[in-house]
Short mmCIF file of C-alpha atoms in Angstrom, two decimals:
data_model
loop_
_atom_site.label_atom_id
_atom_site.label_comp_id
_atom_site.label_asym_id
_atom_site.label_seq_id
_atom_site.Cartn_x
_atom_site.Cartn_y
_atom_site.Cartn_z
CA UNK B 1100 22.27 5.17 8.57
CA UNK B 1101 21.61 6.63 5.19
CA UNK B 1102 24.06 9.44 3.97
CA UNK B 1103 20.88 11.34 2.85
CA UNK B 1104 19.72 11.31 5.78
CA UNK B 1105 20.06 14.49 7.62
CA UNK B 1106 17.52 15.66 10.89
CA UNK B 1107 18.06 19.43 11.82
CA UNK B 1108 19.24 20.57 15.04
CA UNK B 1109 18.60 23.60 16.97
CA UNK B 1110 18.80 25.60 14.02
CA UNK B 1111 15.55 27.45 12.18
CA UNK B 1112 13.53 26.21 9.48
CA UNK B 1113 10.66 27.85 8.24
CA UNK B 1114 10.77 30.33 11.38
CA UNK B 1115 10.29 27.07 13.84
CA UNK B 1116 12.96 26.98 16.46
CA UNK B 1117 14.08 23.23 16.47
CA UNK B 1118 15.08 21.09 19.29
CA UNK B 1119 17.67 18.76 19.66
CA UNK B 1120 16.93 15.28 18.01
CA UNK B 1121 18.29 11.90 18.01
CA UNK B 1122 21.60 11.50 16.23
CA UNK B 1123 21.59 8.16 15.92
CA UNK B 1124 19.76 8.61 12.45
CA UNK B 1125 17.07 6.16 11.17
CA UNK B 1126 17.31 2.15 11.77
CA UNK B 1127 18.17 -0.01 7.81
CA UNK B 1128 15.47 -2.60 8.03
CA UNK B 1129 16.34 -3.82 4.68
CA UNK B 1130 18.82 -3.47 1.91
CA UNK B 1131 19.49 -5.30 -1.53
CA UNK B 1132 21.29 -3.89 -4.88
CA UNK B 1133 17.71 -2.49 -5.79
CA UNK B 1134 16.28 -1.70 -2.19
CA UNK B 1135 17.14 0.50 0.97
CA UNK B 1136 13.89 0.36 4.01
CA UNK B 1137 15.15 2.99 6.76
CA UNK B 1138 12.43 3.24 9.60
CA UNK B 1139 12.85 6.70 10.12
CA UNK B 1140 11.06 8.63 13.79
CA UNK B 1141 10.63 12.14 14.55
CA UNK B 1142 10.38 12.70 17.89
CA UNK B 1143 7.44 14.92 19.11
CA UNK B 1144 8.29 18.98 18.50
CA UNK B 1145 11.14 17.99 16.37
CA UNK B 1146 11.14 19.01 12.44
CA UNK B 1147 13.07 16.00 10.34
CA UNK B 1148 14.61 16.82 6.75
CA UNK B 1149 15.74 14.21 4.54
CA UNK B 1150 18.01 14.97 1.43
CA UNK B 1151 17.76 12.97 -1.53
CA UNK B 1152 20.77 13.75 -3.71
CA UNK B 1153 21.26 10.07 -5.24
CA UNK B 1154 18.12 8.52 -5.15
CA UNK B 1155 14.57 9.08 -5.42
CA UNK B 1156 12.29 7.59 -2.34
CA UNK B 1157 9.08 6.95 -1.27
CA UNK B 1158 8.06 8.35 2.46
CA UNK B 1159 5.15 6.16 3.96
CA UNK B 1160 3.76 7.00 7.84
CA UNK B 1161 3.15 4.57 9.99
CA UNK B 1162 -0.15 4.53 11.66
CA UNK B 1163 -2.34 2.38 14.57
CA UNK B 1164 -3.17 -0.30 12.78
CA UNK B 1165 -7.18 0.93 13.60
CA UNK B 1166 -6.47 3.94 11.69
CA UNK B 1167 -7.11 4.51 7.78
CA UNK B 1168 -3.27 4.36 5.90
CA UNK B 1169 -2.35 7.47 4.56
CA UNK B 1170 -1.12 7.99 1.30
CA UNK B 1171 2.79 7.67 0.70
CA UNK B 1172 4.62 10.58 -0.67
CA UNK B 1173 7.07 10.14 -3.88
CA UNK B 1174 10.12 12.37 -3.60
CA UNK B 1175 12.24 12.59 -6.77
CA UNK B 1176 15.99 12.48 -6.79
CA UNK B 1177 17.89 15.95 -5.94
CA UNK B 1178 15.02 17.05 -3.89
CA UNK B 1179 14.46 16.86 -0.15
CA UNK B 1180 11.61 16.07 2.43
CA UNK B 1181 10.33 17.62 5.62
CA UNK B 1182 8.55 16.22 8.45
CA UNK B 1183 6.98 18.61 10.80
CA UNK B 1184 6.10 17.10 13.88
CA UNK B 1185 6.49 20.72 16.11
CA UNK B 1186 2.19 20.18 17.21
CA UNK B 1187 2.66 16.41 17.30
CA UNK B 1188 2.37 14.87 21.24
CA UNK B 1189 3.70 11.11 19.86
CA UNK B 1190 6.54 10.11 18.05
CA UNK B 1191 6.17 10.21 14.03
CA UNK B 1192 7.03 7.15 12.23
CA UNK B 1193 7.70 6.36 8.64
CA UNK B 1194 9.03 3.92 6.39
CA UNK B 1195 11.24 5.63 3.55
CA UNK B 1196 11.86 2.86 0.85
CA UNK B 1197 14.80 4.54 -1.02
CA UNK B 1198 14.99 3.49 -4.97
CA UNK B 1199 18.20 2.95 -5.57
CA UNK B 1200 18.85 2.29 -9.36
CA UNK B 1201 19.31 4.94 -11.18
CA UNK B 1202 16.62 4.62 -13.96
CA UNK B 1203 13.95 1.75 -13.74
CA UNK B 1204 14.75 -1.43 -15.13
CA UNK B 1205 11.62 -1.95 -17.13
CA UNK B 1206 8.63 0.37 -18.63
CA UNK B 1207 4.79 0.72 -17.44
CA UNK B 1208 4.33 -1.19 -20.24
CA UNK B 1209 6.87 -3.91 -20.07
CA UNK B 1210 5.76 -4.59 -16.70
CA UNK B 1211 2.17 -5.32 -17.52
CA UNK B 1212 3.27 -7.47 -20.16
CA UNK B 1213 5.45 -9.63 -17.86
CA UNK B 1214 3.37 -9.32 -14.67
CA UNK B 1215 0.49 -11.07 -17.31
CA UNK B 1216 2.53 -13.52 -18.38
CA UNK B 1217 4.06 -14.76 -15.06
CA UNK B 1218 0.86 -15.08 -12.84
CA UNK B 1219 -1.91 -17.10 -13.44
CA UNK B 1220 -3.58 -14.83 -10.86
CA UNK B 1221 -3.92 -11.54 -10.25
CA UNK B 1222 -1.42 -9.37 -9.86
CA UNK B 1223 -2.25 -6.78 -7.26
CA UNK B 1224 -0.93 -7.77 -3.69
CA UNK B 1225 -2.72 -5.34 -1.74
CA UNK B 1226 -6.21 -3.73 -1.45
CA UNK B 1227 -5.82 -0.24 -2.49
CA UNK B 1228 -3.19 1.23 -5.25
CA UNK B 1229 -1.40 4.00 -3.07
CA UNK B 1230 0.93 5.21 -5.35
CA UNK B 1231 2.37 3.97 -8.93
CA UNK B 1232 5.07 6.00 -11.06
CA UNK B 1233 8.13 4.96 -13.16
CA UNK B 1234 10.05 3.76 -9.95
CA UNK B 1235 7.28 2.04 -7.65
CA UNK B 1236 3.70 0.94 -7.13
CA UNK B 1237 3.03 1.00 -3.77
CA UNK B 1238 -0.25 -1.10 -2.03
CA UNK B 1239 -2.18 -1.05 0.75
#
């Protein structure tokens, strides 16, 4: 599992007694130099924290397939993020795509320029643009 990842147990966070969760931590589906894809679960009544000292990350729920995709979240290196899921009755499941260079390795600009000059199509892979900052641009 990640070292940032961290899920709270039995103690109180925002006045919400926790229960125990799994300690097995969150499954790597993917990792590269660039890239780390943890499939991360919060078990129903359970509250999930996730530290991100090194790296910034992108948090993306996982939904039925007939349901609308909700936006992902960006969280910036040296923060953290919380999952509730105390009301849920299911699991909650994300995808966190942790960033893990330390500064991006091109600008806005310089990717335009080489995304233009490298496809003869267009350049957007999904349907909808869910997020885009310095780090990622996340589709849909």
């Amino acid at each position: 599992p990640s070292p940032f990842w961290k899920q709270a147990k039995g103690t109180a966070l925002c006045s919400i007694r926790l229960k125990t969760v799994m300690a097995a931590g969150p499954a790597v589906l993917f990792e590269n130099a660039r890239l780390r894809v943890l499939d991360v679960r919060v078990a129903p009544g359970c509250v999930e924290r996730m530290e991100h000292h090194h790296h910034c990350c992108v948090r993306w729920e996982v939904l039925d397939a007939s349901l609308q995709s909700p936006s992902p979240t960006f969280h910036p290196q040296g923060t953290a993020s919380i999952v509730d899921n105390t009301t849920g009755a299911a699991e909650r499941r994300d995808l966190v795509f942790e960033v893990l260079l330390a500064s991006p390795r091109h600008t806005n600009e310089g990717v335009v320029r080489l995304m233009a000059a490298a496809a003869p199509y267009g350049t957007d892979p999904g349907q909808v643009l869910k997020l885009e900052n310095d780090h990622v641009r996340m589709w849909d």
